[in-house]
Amino acid sequence: MPKKGLHPQWYPEAKVICNGEVVMTVGSTQPELKVDVWSGNHPFFTGSQKIIDSEGRVEKFMRKYGMGGSKKAR
């Protein structure tokens, strides 16, 4: 049992709100948690993540370490 007056109030069913809708419930010391990003709308978890390579860095790395299609003779 926690000591009285020492610990904050615990909310076992705190609502996590993203874009105005409740997306899940968790245990927290706050009754509501407002978030901008969660696993349901983050590109990494939804599979819509794209590798941005505006300067050809991925190709340069692949060529430098021999992972690309053509190899240079040294």
Short mmCIF file of N, CA and C in Angstrom, two decimals:
data_model
loop_
_atom_site.label_atom_id
_atom_site.label_comp_id
_atom_site.label_asym_id
_atom_site.label_seq_id
_atom_site.Cartn_x
_atom_site.Cartn_y
_atom_site.Cartn_z
N MET A 1 0.84 -1.18 0.00
CA MET A 1 0.00 0.00 0.00
C MET A 1 0.89 1.25 0.00
N PRO A 2 0.62 2.20 -0.91
CA PRO A 2 1.39 3.44 -0.91
C PRO A 2 1.03 4.31 0.28
N LYS A 3 1.99 5.12 0.71
CA LYS A 3 1.74 6.04 1.82
C LYS A 3 0.76 7.12 1.38
N LYS A 4 -0.10 7.54 2.29
CA LYS A 4 -1.09 8.56 1.97
C LYS A 4 -0.42 9.93 1.84
N GLY A 5 -0.82 10.68 0.82
CA GLY A 5 -0.32 12.03 0.63
C GLY A 5 1.04 12.10 -0.04
N LEU A 6 1.67 10.96 -0.32
CA LEU A 6 3.00 10.95 -0.92
C LEU A 6 2.94 10.74 -2.42
N HIS A 7 2.09 9.87 -2.88
CA HIS A 7 2.02 9.52 -4.29
C HIS A 7 0.89 10.27 -4.99
N PRO A 8 1.05 10.60 -6.28
CA PRO A 8 -0.04 11.26 -7.01
C PRO A 8 -1.19 10.28 -7.26
N GLN A 9 -2.34 10.81 -7.58
CA GLN A 9 -3.50 9.95 -7.87
C GLN A 9 -3.24 9.16 -9.13
N TRP A 10 -3.63 7.89 -9.12
CA TRP A 10 -3.41 7.00 -10.25
C TRP A 10 -4.73 6.78 -10.97
N TYR A 11 -4.70 6.98 -12.28
CA TYR A 11 -5.86 6.76 -13.13
C TYR A 11 -5.60 5.51 -13.97
N PRO A 12 -6.20 4.38 -13.63
CA PRO A 12 -5.92 3.13 -14.37
C PRO A 12 -6.50 3.13 -15.79
N GLU A 13 -7.47 3.96 -16.07
CA GLU A 13 -8.10 4.02 -17.39
C GLU A 13 -7.96 5.43 -17.97
N ALA A 14 -6.75 5.98 -17.99
CA ALA A 14 -6.53 7.30 -18.58
C ALA A 14 -6.68 7.21 -20.09
N LYS A 15 -7.31 8.21 -20.69
CA LYS A 15 -7.57 8.22 -22.13
C LYS A 15 -6.41 8.88 -22.87
N VAL A 16 -5.95 8.24 -23.93
CA VAL A 16 -4.95 8.81 -24.82
C VAL A 16 -5.71 9.35 -26.03
N ILE A 17 -5.58 10.67 -26.27
CA ILE A 17 -6.35 11.33 -27.31
C ILE A 17 -5.40 11.83 -28.39
N CYS A 18 -5.71 11.48 -29.65
CA CYS A 18 -4.94 11.94 -30.80
C CYS A 18 -5.93 12.46 -31.84
N ASN A 19 -5.75 13.69 -32.27
CA ASN A 19 -6.63 14.34 -33.25
C ASN A 19 -8.09 14.32 -32.83
N GLY A 20 -8.35 14.52 -31.54
CA GLY A 20 -9.72 14.63 -31.06
C GLY A 20 -10.44 13.34 -30.79
N GLU A 21 -9.80 12.19 -30.99
CA GLU A 21 -10.47 10.92 -30.72
C GLU A 21 -9.62 10.06 -29.78
N VAL A 22 -10.29 9.28 -28.97
CA VAL A 22 -9.62 8.40 -28.03
C VAL A 22 -9.04 7.22 -28.80
N VAL A 23 -7.72 7.02 -28.70
CA VAL A 23 -7.09 5.95 -29.45
C VAL A 23 -6.74 4.75 -28.57
N MET A 24 -6.60 4.96 -27.27
CA MET A 24 -6.32 3.84 -26.35
C MET A 24 -6.48 4.34 -24.92
N THR A 25 -6.45 3.41 -23.99
CA THR A 25 -6.44 3.76 -22.57
C THR A 25 -5.22 3.11 -21.94
N VAL A 26 -4.62 3.86 -21.00
CA VAL A 26 -3.43 3.39 -20.30
C VAL A 26 -3.53 3.83 -18.85
N GLY A 27 -2.65 3.32 -18.01
CA GLY A 27 -2.55 3.78 -16.64
C GLY A 27 -1.64 5.00 -16.58
N SER A 28 -2.07 6.05 -15.86
CA SER A 28 -1.28 7.28 -15.81
C SER A 28 -1.64 8.08 -14.57
N THR A 29 -0.83 9.07 -14.29
CA THR A 29 -1.13 10.00 -13.21
C THR A 29 -1.95 11.18 -13.72
N GLN A 30 -2.25 11.22 -15.00
CA GLN A 30 -3.10 12.24 -15.61
C GLN A 30 -4.36 11.56 -16.14
N PRO A 31 -5.52 12.19 -16.03
CA PRO A 31 -6.74 11.54 -16.53
C PRO A 31 -6.82 11.48 -18.05
N GLU A 32 -6.18 12.44 -18.75
CA GLU A 32 -6.16 12.46 -20.21
C GLU A 32 -4.76 12.81 -20.70
N LEU A 33 -4.33 12.12 -21.76
CA LEU A 33 -3.05 12.40 -22.38
C LEU A 33 -3.32 12.77 -23.83
N LYS A 34 -2.91 13.97 -24.24
CA LYS A 34 -3.11 14.40 -25.63
C LYS A 34 -1.79 14.28 -26.37
N VAL A 35 -1.79 13.52 -27.46
CA VAL A 35 -0.58 13.26 -28.23
C VAL A 35 -0.81 13.65 -29.69
N ASP A 36 0.28 13.98 -30.38
CA ASP A 36 0.21 14.30 -31.81
C ASP A 36 0.43 13.06 -32.67
N VAL A 37 1.30 12.16 -32.19
CA VAL A 37 1.66 10.97 -32.97
C VAL A 37 1.57 9.75 -32.07
N TRP A 38 1.03 8.68 -32.60
CA TRP A 38 1.02 7.39 -31.91
C TRP A 38 1.24 6.32 -32.95
N SER A 39 1.35 5.08 -32.55
CA SER A 39 1.71 4.01 -33.47
C SER A 39 0.67 3.81 -34.58
N GLY A 40 -0.54 4.23 -34.39
CA GLY A 40 -1.56 4.08 -35.41
C GLY A 40 -1.46 5.07 -36.56
N ASN A 41 -0.73 6.19 -36.37
CA ASN A 41 -0.61 7.14 -37.47
C ASN A 41 0.84 7.51 -37.77
N HIS A 42 1.80 6.85 -37.14
CA HIS A 42 3.22 7.12 -37.41
C HIS A 42 3.65 6.34 -38.66
N PRO A 43 4.37 6.99 -39.59
CA PRO A 43 4.75 6.32 -40.84
C PRO A 43 5.56 5.04 -40.64
N PHE A 44 6.38 4.96 -39.61
CA PHE A 44 7.18 3.75 -39.38
C PHE A 44 6.29 2.55 -39.12
N PHE A 45 5.24 2.72 -38.34
CA PHE A 45 4.37 1.61 -37.97
C PHE A 45 3.29 1.34 -39.00
N THR A 46 2.92 2.33 -39.80
CA THR A 46 1.87 2.12 -40.80
C THR A 46 2.41 1.60 -42.12
N GLY A 47 3.74 1.59 -42.29
CA GLY A 47 4.34 1.07 -43.50
C GLY A 47 4.44 2.08 -44.63
N SER A 48 4.15 3.34 -44.35
CA SER A 48 4.22 4.36 -45.40
C SER A 48 5.51 5.17 -45.33
N GLN A 49 6.49 4.68 -44.57
CA GLN A 49 7.76 5.39 -44.44
C GLN A 49 8.55 5.27 -45.73
N LYS A 50 9.16 6.37 -46.15
CA LYS A 50 9.96 6.39 -47.37
C LYS A 50 11.35 6.89 -47.03
N ILE A 51 12.35 6.34 -47.69
CA ILE A 51 13.71 6.82 -47.52
C ILE A 51 13.90 8.00 -48.45
N ILE A 52 14.21 9.15 -47.87
CA ILE A 52 14.42 10.35 -48.67
C ILE A 52 15.90 10.45 -48.98
N ASP A 53 16.24 10.39 -50.26
CA ASP A 53 17.63 10.43 -50.70
C ASP A 53 17.75 11.48 -51.79
N SER A 54 17.80 12.74 -51.36
CA SER A 54 17.82 13.81 -52.35
C SER A 54 19.20 14.07 -52.94
N GLU A 55 20.24 13.58 -52.31
CA GLU A 55 21.59 13.87 -52.80
C GLU A 55 22.35 12.61 -53.22
N GLY A 56 21.67 11.50 -53.36
CA GLY A 56 22.31 10.28 -53.82
C GLY A 56 23.21 9.64 -52.78
N ARG A 57 22.96 9.87 -51.53
CA ARG A 57 23.84 9.34 -50.47
C ARG A 57 23.74 7.83 -50.34
N VAL A 58 22.55 7.29 -50.54
CA VAL A 58 22.39 5.83 -50.43
C VAL A 58 23.18 5.15 -51.54
N GLU A 59 23.05 5.65 -52.78
CA GLU A 59 23.79 5.06 -53.89
C GLU A 59 25.30 5.20 -53.69
N LYS A 60 25.72 6.35 -53.19
CA LYS A 60 27.15 6.57 -52.93
C LYS A 60 27.66 5.56 -51.90
N PHE A 61 26.90 5.33 -50.85
CA PHE A 61 27.28 4.36 -49.83
C PHE A 61 27.36 2.96 -50.42
N MET A 62 26.36 2.60 -51.23
CA MET A 62 26.33 1.27 -51.83
C MET A 62 27.54 1.06 -52.75
N ARG A 63 27.88 2.08 -53.54
CA ARG A 63 29.04 1.96 -54.43
C ARG A 63 30.33 1.88 -53.62
N LYS A 64 30.45 2.70 -52.59
CA LYS A 64 31.69 2.76 -51.80
C LYS A 64 31.99 1.44 -51.10
N TYR A 65 30.97 0.80 -50.58
CA TYR A 65 31.18 -0.43 -49.82
C TYR A 65 30.86 -1.69 -50.61
N GLY A 66 30.75 -1.57 -51.93
CA GLY A 66 30.60 -2.75 -52.78
C GLY A 66 29.26 -3.43 -52.70
N MET A 67 28.23 -2.71 -52.35
CA MET A 67 26.91 -3.32 -52.26
C MET A 67 26.06 -2.99 -53.48
N GLY A 68 26.60 -2.18 -54.37
CA GLY A 68 25.84 -1.79 -55.56
C GLY A 68 26.03 -2.77 -56.70
N GLY A 69 25.49 -2.44 -57.86
CA GLY A 69 25.58 -3.32 -59.01
C GLY A 69 26.95 -3.36 -59.65
N SER A 70 27.57 -2.19 -59.83
CA SER A 70 28.88 -2.16 -60.48
C SER A 70 29.98 -1.90 -59.46
N LYS A 71 31.12 -2.59 -59.64
CA LYS A 71 32.24 -2.42 -58.71
C LYS A 71 33.38 -1.75 -59.44
N LYS A 72 34.07 -0.89 -58.73
CA LYS A 72 35.22 -0.20 -59.31
C LYS A 72 36.47 -1.05 -59.09
N ALA A 73 37.38 -1.01 -60.03
CA ALA A 73 38.67 -1.68 -59.88
C ALA A 73 39.63 -0.71 -59.20
N ARG A 74 40.35 -1.20 -58.21
CA ARG A 74 41.28 -0.33 -57.49
C ARG A 74 42.67 -0.55 -57.97
#
